[in-house]
Coordinates of C-alpha atoms in Angstrom, one line a residue:
M1 CA 38.5 7.5 -17.1
T2 CA 38.6 4.1 -15.2
N3 CA 39.8 3.9 -11.6
D4 CA 41.5 0.7 -10.5
M5 CA 40.7 0.5 -6.7
T6 CA 42.8 -2.6 -6.2
K7 CA 46.0 -0.5 -5.8
G8 CA 46.8 2.5 -3.5
S9 CA 45.6 3.8 -0.1
P10 CA 42.1 2.4 0.7
A11 CA 41.0 5.5 2.6
S12 CA 42.1 7.9 -0.2
L13 CA 40.5 5.7 -2.9
I14 CA 37.2 5.5 -1.0
L15 CA 37.1 9.2 -0.4
Y16 CA 38.1 10.0 -4.0
F17 CA 35.2 7.9 -5.2
M18 CA 32.8 8.9 -2.5
L19 CA 33.0 12.7 -2.8
P20 CA 31.6 13.0 -6.4
V21 CA 28.9 10.5 -5.5
L22 CA 28.1 12.6 -2.5
A23 CA 27.9 15.8 -4.5
G24 CA 25.7 14.0 -7.1
N25 CA 23.4 12.7 -4.3
I26 CA 23.1 16.1 -2.8
F27 CA 22.1 17.6 -6.1
Q28 CA 19.6 14.8 -6.6
Q29 CA 18.1 15.5 -3.2
F30 CA 18.3 19.3 -3.9
Y31 CA 16.1 19.1 -6.9
N32 CA 13.7 16.9 -4.9
V33 CA 13.6 19.7 -2.3
V34 CA 13.1 22.3 -5.0
D35 CA 10.0 20.4 -6.1
S36 CA 8.6 20.5 -2.6
V37 CA 9.6 24.2 -2.0
I38 CA 7.9 25.4 -5.2
V39 CA 4.9 23.1 -4.6
G40 CA 4.5 24.2 -1.0
R41 CA 5.0 27.9 -1.6
F42 CA 2.9 28.3 -4.8
L43 CA 0.4 25.5 -4.6
G44 CA -0.2 25.3 -0.9
V45 CA 0.0 22.9 2.1
N46 CA -2.4 20.3 0.6
A47 CA -0.3 20.1 -2.6
L48 CA 2.9 19.8 -0.5
A49 CA 1.2 17.0 1.5
A50 CA 0.2 15.3 -1.7
V51 CA 3.8 15.3 -3.0
G52 CA 5.1 14.5 0.5
S53 CA 2.8 11.5 0.9
T54 CA 4.2 9.9 -2.2
G55 CA 7.7 9.7 -0.7
S56 CA 7.5 6.2 0.6
I57 CA 5.8 4.9 -2.5
V58 CA 8.4 6.5 -4.8
F59 CA 11.1 5.1 -2.5
L60 CA 9.6 1.7 -2.8
V61 CA 9.6 1.8 -6.6
W62 CA 12.8 3.7 -7.2
G63 CA 14.5 1.8 -4.5
L64 CA 13.7 -1.5 -6.3
V65 CA 15.1 0.0 -9.6
T66 CA 18.2 1.4 -7.9
G67 CA 18.8 -1.9 -6.1
L68 CA 18.6 -4.0 -9.2
A69 CA 20.9 -1.6 -11.2
S70 CA 23.3 -1.5 -8.3
G71 CA 23.3 -5.3 -8.0
F72 CA 24.1 -5.6 -11.7
S73 CA 26.9 -3.1 -11.4
V74 CA 28.5 -5.1 -8.6
I75 CA 29.0 -8.0 -11.0
L76 CA 30.5 -5.6 -13.5
A77 CA 32.9 -4.2 -10.9
Q78 CA 34.0 -7.8 -10.0
Q79 CA 34.8 -8.6 -13.6
F80 CA 36.6 -5.3 -14.0
G81 CA 38.7 -6.0 -10.9
A82 CA 39.5 -9.4 -12.3
G83 CA 40.6 -7.9 -15.6
D84 CA 38.1 -10.0 -17.6
Q85 CA 36.8 -7.6 -20.3
K86 CA 34.9 -10.2 -22.3
T87 CA 32.8 -11.4 -19.4
L88 CA 32.3 -7.8 -18.3
Q89 CA 30.8 -6.9 -21.7
H90 CA 28.6 -10.0 -21.6
Y91 CA 27.1 -9.2 -18.2
E92 CA 26.7 -5.6 -19.4
G93 CA 24.7 -6.7 -22.4
V94 CA 22.5 -9.0 -20.3
S95 CA 21.9 -6.3 -17.8
V96 CA 20.6 -3.9 -20.5
W97 CA 17.8 -6.1 -21.7
L98 CA 17.0 -7.3 -18.2
C99 CA 16.4 -3.7 -17.1
G100 CA 14.2 -3.1 -20.2
V101 CA 12.0 -6.2 -19.5
L102 CA 11.7 -5.5 -15.7
G103 CA 11.0 -1.8 -16.4
L104 CA 8.0 -2.6 -18.7
I105 CA 6.6 -5.1 -16.2
M106 CA 6.8 -2.7 -13.3
T107 CA 5.3 0.2 -15.4
A108 CA 2.2 -1.9 -16.2
L109 CA 1.7 -3.2 -12.7
L110 CA 2.1 0.2 -11.0
V111 CA -0.1 2.2 -13.4
L112 CA -2.9 -0.4 -13.1
G113 CA -2.5 -0.7 -9.3
L114 CA -2.2 3.0 -8.4
N115 CA -5.7 3.5 -7.0
P116 CA -5.6 0.4 -4.7
I117 CA -2.2 1.4 -3.4
L118 CA -3.4 4.9 -2.4
H119 CA -6.5 3.5 -0.8
L120 CA -4.4 1.0 1.1
M121 CA -2.2 3.8 2.4
N122 CA -5.2 5.7 3.8
T123 CA -4.5 8.7 1.6
P124 CA -6.7 11.6 2.8
Q125 CA -9.5 12.5 0.4
E126 CA -8.5 16.1 0.1
I127 CA -5.1 15.2 -1.4
F128 CA -6.1 12.0 -3.2
A129 CA -6.5 13.4 -6.7
Q130 CA -3.2 15.4 -6.6
T131 CA -1.3 12.4 -5.2
R132 CA -2.6 10.2 -8.0
L133 CA -1.7 12.7 -10.7
Y134 CA 1.9 13.1 -9.4
L135 CA 2.5 9.3 -9.0
G136 CA 0.8 8.5 -12.3
V137 CA 3.4 10.5 -14.2
L138 CA 6.4 9.2 -12.3
F139 CA 5.3 5.5 -12.7
A140 CA 4.7 6.0 -16.4
G141 CA 8.4 6.9 -16.7
I142 CA 10.0 4.1 -14.8
L143 CA 12.0 3.0 -17.9
I144 CA 13.8 6.4 -17.8
T145 CA 14.7 5.9 -14.2
F146 CA 16.0 2.4 -14.9
A147 CA 18.1 3.7 -17.8
F148 CA 19.8 6.4 -15.8
N149 CA 20.6 4.1 -12.8
M150 CA 21.9 1.3 -15.0
L151 CA 24.1 3.6 -17.1
A152 CA 25.5 5.5 -14.0
G153 CA 26.1 2.1 -12.4
M154 CA 28.2 0.9 -15.3
L155 CA 30.4 4.0 -15.0
R156 CA 30.8 3.6 -11.3
A157 CA 31.7 -0.1 -11.7
L158 CA 34.8 1.1 -13.6
G159 CA 35.6 3.5 -10.7
D160 CA 34.3 6.6 -12.5
S161 CA 32.1 8.5 -10.1
K162 CA 32.8 12.0 -11.5
T163 CA 31.0 11.7 -14.8
P164 CA 27.6 10.8 -13.2
L165 CA 28.1 13.8 -11.0
V166 CA 28.5 16.2 -13.9
F167 CA 25.3 14.8 -15.6
L168 CA 23.3 15.1 -12.3
V169 CA 24.3 18.7 -11.9
I170 CA 23.1 19.4 -15.5
S171 CA 19.8 17.6 -14.9
S172 CA 19.3 19.4 -11.6
V173 CA 19.5 22.8 -13.3
I174 CA 17.1 21.5 -16.0
N175 CA 14.7 20.2 -13.3
I176 CA 14.6 23.5 -11.4
V177 CA 14.0 25.5 -14.6
L178 CA 11.2 23.1 -15.7
D179 CA 9.6 23.1 -12.2
I180 CA 9.3 26.9 -12.3
T181 CA 8.1 26.8 -16.0
F182 CA 5.5 24.1 -15.6
I183 CA 4.1 25.2 -12.2
L184 CA 4.3 29.0 -12.5
V185 CA 4.0 29.6 -16.2
F186 CA 1.9 26.7 -17.5
H187 CA 0.0 26.2 -14.2
T188 CA 0.2 22.4 -14.5
G189 CA -0.1 21.7 -10.8
V190 CA 1.7 18.9 -9.0
E191 CA 2.0 16.8 -12.1
G192 CA 4.3 19.5 -13.6
A193 CA 6.9 18.7 -10.9
A194 CA 6.7 15.0 -11.9
Y195 CA 7.2 15.8 -15.6
A196 CA 10.2 18.0 -14.6
T197 CA 11.8 15.1 -12.7
L198 CA 11.4 12.6 -15.5
I199 CA 12.7 15.0 -18.2
A200 CA 15.8 15.8 -16.1
Q201 CA 16.5 12.0 -15.6
A202 CA 16.1 11.4 -19.4
V203 CA 18.7 14.1 -20.1
S204 CA 21.1 12.4 -17.7
A205 CA 20.5 9.0 -19.3
L206 CA 21.2 10.4 -22.8
L207 CA 24.3 12.1 -21.7
C208 CA 25.5 8.9 -20.1
I209 CA 24.9 7.0 -23.4
R210 CA 26.8 9.6 -25.4
H211 CA 29.8 9.6 -22.9
I212 CA 30.0 5.8 -22.8
A213 CA 30.0 5.6 -26.6
K214 CA 32.8 8.2 -27.0
K215 CA 35.1 7.4 -24.0
Y216 CA 34.7 3.7 -22.9
E217 CA 35.8 1.1 -25.4
I218 CA 35.6 -1.5 -22.7
L219 CA 31.8 -0.9 -22.4
K220 CA 31.0 -1.2 -26.1
I221 CA 29.0 -4.4 -26.6
S222 CA 28.0 -6.5 -29.6
R223 CA 24.8 -8.4 -30.3
Q224 CA 26.5 -11.5 -29.0
D225 CA 27.0 -9.9 -25.6
I226 CA 23.2 -9.1 -25.4
K227 CA 22.3 -12.8 -25.7
G228 CA 21.5 -14.1 -22.2
D229 CA 22.1 -17.5 -20.8
V230 CA 20.5 -19.0 -17.7
Y231 CA 23.7 -18.8 -15.7
S232 CA 24.3 -15.1 -16.4
V233 CA 20.7 -14.1 -15.8
K234 CA 20.6 -16.1 -12.6
K235 CA 23.9 -14.6 -11.4
L236 CA 22.8 -11.0 -12.1
L237 CA 19.3 -11.5 -10.5
G238 CA 20.9 -13.3 -7.6
V239 CA 22.6 -10.1 -6.6
G240 CA 20.2 -7.6 -8.1
I241 CA 16.9 -8.9 -6.7
P242 CA 18.0 -9.1 -3.0
M243 CA 19.5 -5.6 -3.3
G244 CA 16.3 -4.3 -4.9
L245 CA 14.1 -6.1 -2.4
Q246 CA 16.2 -4.7 0.5
F247 CA 15.4 -1.2 -0.7
S248 CA 11.8 -2.1 -1.2
I249 CA 11.4 -3.8 2.2
T250 CA 12.7 -0.6 3.7
A251 CA 10.2 1.3 1.7
V252 CA 7.3 -0.8 2.9
G253 CA 8.3 0.2 6.4
T254 CA 8.2 3.9 5.4
M255 CA 4.8 3.3 3.9
I256 CA 3.6 2.0 7.2
V257 CA 4.9 5.2 8.8
Q258 CA 3.2 7.2 6.0
A259 CA -0.1 5.5 6.5
A260 CA 0.0 6.3 10.2
L261 CA 0.8 10.0 9.4
N262 CA -2.0 10.1 6.8
G263 CA -4.4 9.3 9.7
L264 CA -3.3 12.5 11.5
G265 CA -3.9 14.9 8.6
P266 CA -2.1 17.1 6.0
I267 CA -0.3 19.4 8.5
Y268 CA 1.5 16.4 10.1
I269 CA 2.3 15.0 6.7
A270 CA 3.7 18.3 5.4
G271 CA 5.9 18.8 8.5
F272 CA 7.2 15.2 8.5
S273 CA 7.8 15.4 4.7
A274 CA 9.8 18.6 5.0
A275 CA 11.9 17.3 7.8
G276 CA 12.5 14.1 5.9
K277 CA 13.9 15.9 2.9
I278 CA 16.2 18.0 5.1
G279 CA 17.4 14.8 6.9
N280 CA 17.9 13.1 3.6
I281 CA 20.2 15.8 2.4
A282 CA 22.2 15.9 5.7
T283 CA 22.8 12.1 5.6
Q284 CA 23.7 11.8 1.9
A285 CA 27.3 11.0 2.9
F286 CA 26.1 7.6 4.2
P287 CA 24.7 6.2 1.0
S288 CA 27.5 7.8 -0.9
L289 CA 30.0 5.9 1.2
G290 CA 27.9 2.8 0.6
V291 CA 28.2 3.2 -3.2
A292 CA 32.0 3.6 -2.8
M293 CA 32.3 0.6 -0.6
A294 CA 30.3 -1.6 -3.0
T295 CA 32.5 -0.7 -5.9
Y296 CA 35.8 -0.8 -3.9
T297 CA 34.8 -4.2 -2.4
G298 CA 33.6 -5.6 -5.7
Q299 CA 36.9 -4.7 -7.5
N300 CA 39.1 -6.1 -4.7
M301 CA 37.0 -9.2 -4.4
G302 CA 37.4 -9.8 -8.1
A303 CA 41.2 -9.3 -7.7
G304 CA 41.3 -11.6 -4.6
R305 CA 42.5 -8.9 -2.3
L306 CA 40.5 -9.5 1.0
D307 CA 43.2 -7.7 3.0
R308 CA 42.3 -4.5 1.1
V309 CA 38.6 -5.1 1.8
Q310 CA 39.3 -5.2 5.5
A311 CA 41.4 -2.1 5.4
G312 CA 38.6 -0.3 3.4
V313 CA 36.1 -1.2 6.1
S314 CA 38.3 0.1 8.8
A315 CA 38.7 3.4 6.9
G316 CA 35.0 3.5 6.3
F317 CA 34.2 3.1 10.0
V318 CA 36.1 6.3 10.8
I319 CA 34.5 8.1 7.9
C320 CA 31.0 7.1 9.3
L321 CA 31.7 8.5 12.7
I322 CA 33.0 11.8 11.4
C323 CA 30.1 12.2 8.9
S324 CA 27.5 11.3 11.6
A325 CA 28.7 14.0 14.0
A326 CA 28.8 16.6 11.2
A327 CA 25.4 15.8 9.9
G328 CA 23.8 15.6 13.3
G329 CA 25.2 18.8 14.5
A330 CA 24.2 20.7 11.4
V331 CA 20.6 19.4 11.5
Y332 CA 20.2 20.0 15.2
L333 CA 21.4 23.6 14.9
F334 CA 19.9 24.7 11.6
G335 CA 16.8 22.4 11.3
P336 CA 14.1 25.0 12.3
E337 CA 15.4 27.6 9.8
L338 CA 15.6 25.0 7.0
I339 CA 12.0 23.8 7.5
Q340 CA 10.7 27.4 7.2
I341 CA 11.9 27.3 3.6
F342 CA 9.0 24.9 2.8
A343 CA 6.4 27.0 4.7
S344 CA 3.9 29.4 3.2
G345 CA 1.8 31.8 5.3
D346 CA 0.8 30.6 8.8
S347 CA 2.6 27.3 9.1
D348 CA 3.9 27.3 12.7
Q349 CA 2.4 23.9 13.4
M350 CA 4.0 22.3 10.4
I351 CA 7.4 23.8 11.3
Q352 CA 7.0 22.5 14.9
Y353 CA 6.2 19.0 13.8
G354 CA 9.1 18.9 11.4
V355 CA 11.6 20.2 14.0
Q356 CA 10.4 17.6 16.5
Y357 CA 11.2 14.7 14.1
L358 CA 14.6 16.1 13.2
K359 CA 15.7 16.6 16.9
I360 CA 14.8 13.0 17.6
S361 CA 16.4 11.4 14.6
V362 CA 19.8 13.1 14.7
W363 CA 20.9 11.1 17.8
F364 CA 20.6 7.9 15.7
Y365 CA 22.7 8.9 12.7
P366 CA 25.8 6.8 13.8
P367 CA 23.9 3.4 13.4
L368 CA 22.3 4.7 10.2
S369 CA 25.8 5.4 8.7
L370 CA 27.1 2.0 9.7
I371 CA 24.2 0.3 8.0
F372 CA 25.6 1.5 4.6
L373 CA 29.2 0.6 5.5
Y374 CA 28.5 -3.0 6.3
R375 CA 25.5 -3.6 4.0
N376 CA 27.3 -2.3 0.8
T377 CA 30.5 -4.1 1.7
L378 CA 28.5 -7.4 1.9
Q379 CA 26.9 -6.6 -1.4
G380 CA 30.3 -5.9 -3.0
L381 CA 31.3 -9.4 -1.8
G382 CA 28.3 -10.7 -3.8
D383 CA 26.1 -11.3 -0.8
G384 CA 22.6 -9.8 -1.4
L385 CA 20.7 -12.1 1.0
V386 CA 21.9 -10.8 4.4
P387 CA 21.4 -7.1 3.5
M388 CA 17.9 -8.1 2.6
L389 CA 17.5 -9.8 6.0
G390 CA 18.6 -6.5 7.6
G391 CA 15.8 -4.9 5.6
L392 CA 13.3 -7.4 7.2
F393 CA 14.6 -6.4 10.7
E394 CA 14.1 -2.8 9.7
L395 CA 10.6 -3.5 8.5
A396 CA 9.7 -5.3 11.7
A397 CA 11.1 -2.5 13.9
R398 CA 9.1 0.2 12.0
F399 CA 5.9 -1.8 12.2
G400 CA 6.5 -2.6 15.9
A401 CA 7.2 1.1 16.7
I402 CA 4.0 2.3 14.9
L403 CA 1.9 -0.5 16.6
L404 CA 3.3 0.1 20.1
L405 CA 4.0 3.9 20.1
S406 CA 1.7 5.7 17.8
G407 CA -1.4 4.9 19.9
P408 CA -0.2 6.2 23.3
F409 CA 2.3 8.8 22.1
G410 CA 0.7 9.9 18.8
Y411 CA 3.1 11.8 16.5
T412 CA 6.0 11.6 18.9
G413 CA 5.7 7.8 18.7
I414 CA 5.8 7.9 14.9
C415 CA 9.0 10.0 15.0
F416 CA 10.8 7.1 16.8
A417 CA 9.9 4.6 14.1
D418 CA 12.9 5.4 11.9
P419 CA 15.5 5.4 14.7
A420 CA 14.2 2.0 15.9
A421 CA 14.5 0.7 12.3
W422 CA 18.0 1.9 11.9
I423 CA 19.2 0.1 15.1
M424 CA 17.5 -3.1 14.2
A425 CA 18.8 -3.1 10.6
L426 CA 22.4 -3.0 11.8
I427 CA 22.0 -6.0 14.1
P428 CA 22.5 -8.8 11.5
L429 CA 25.0 -7.0 9.3
V430 CA 28.1 -6.6 11.6
P431 CA 28.5 -10.2 12.7
V432 CA 27.7 -11.6 9.3
Y433 CA 30.3 -9.4 7.7
Y434 CA 33.0 -10.9 9.9
W435 CA 31.7 -14.4 9.3
R436 CA 31.6 -13.8 5.6
M437 CA 35.2 -12.5 5.5
R438 CA 36.4 -15.5 7.4
K439 CA 34.6 -17.9 5.0
V440 CA 35.9 -16.2 1.8
K441 CA 39.4 -16.2 3.2
K442 CA 39.3 -19.9 3.9
E443 CA 37.9 -20.5 0.4
Q444 CA 40.8 -18.5 -1.1
E445 CA 43.4 -20.3 1.1
A446 CA 41.9 -23.7 0.1
L447 CA 42.1 -22.7 -3.6
V448 CA 45.8 -21.6 -3.3
T449 CA 46.7 -24.8 -1.3
G450 CA 45.0 -26.9 -4.0
R451 CA 46.9 -25.2 -6.7
A452 CA 50.2 -25.6 -4.8
R453 CA 49.7 -29.3 -4.1
P454 CA 52.1 -31.4 -6.2
A455 CA 50.6 -33.8 -8.7
C456 CA 50.5 -37.4 -7.8

């Protein structure tokens, strides 16, 4: 069922859309955690470090995929808000073949460049082979990742955030069952966890296709819709590429952090990785709000309702503060117990390093939440460049923190790299949002004035 977000209470609409996305994101993070728990407990610390060390690389690749798909869905949301079904279907068709072409190119480049990437990241020799196996499987299945993200983005562009949630729950259960089956029954090693993830994503994508075919007449496209023109491709890529690069730039920063961790050894990698997964689950309200804001803003931008965009941002600000306090409190109180879930045998040092990172990062959750509020609102307005600039600020901060702090302070200095990045990423977003709103308002007023001017 479609959800018109141009009418009704902004706060209620945003929360109504956000909560299913949040539940879906938590399930997605949950089955990522299950991968790590099963790997850590049954394959050992080195295997956990191998999977954990891939986090930044996977974030780089999947972030680019997610950003591109999200950018395309922003254009679809704008057309839905404007009530232009024909143009919506055209952009949908062009998005489909663009995702296919980009997916094939990325698969070829990443599979061929995997060894140099791992050497560049200073991957420890004792986990190199397992890391390569795990990433090799994931990179070979990028088209599957593209398919699910694009299809889920289409549904969310129409205001439907519940259906992707249902499919994610189903795929999460499948992922857990396959993790156990591949690793404990078939003894496939770390690559079994990667196969489980891809199969689960494939199931979600197929369910999305079936649901769209049965329920959404508005998303049914013809051959004519698939034919791309220069203007349509340029418009889609003009939003999608900056959003994808913004994720990727952030991921490059995390790769710098990972490279510094790799130099310390597997016990540090495992502790930081476990803490990162817990932190990711605790903060899933932030990106979930971001997805809601992008769709809400896109629809209202298409309908010309800037007043509603402003009201939505005000409501989102309050939601950010509440979610930051709740997430920070939960992680600070229960972090040590949660990290122990990943441990096997004598892993006191791993737990200690994981807790240290969590207790530093929780104090910086408020600026992290506001990044998603302002960044995704700008993306909903069709501005992908400034959010990408925020990513560059984030990259510079991470690199600077590693350069200046990791030497004299070691692991503690590395733990401050993420908080420094979050603060710096927020700096360009807030003033540009207000500038952008004033600019769009003046453009709309000029358009209305021009239409109202009597003919000479």
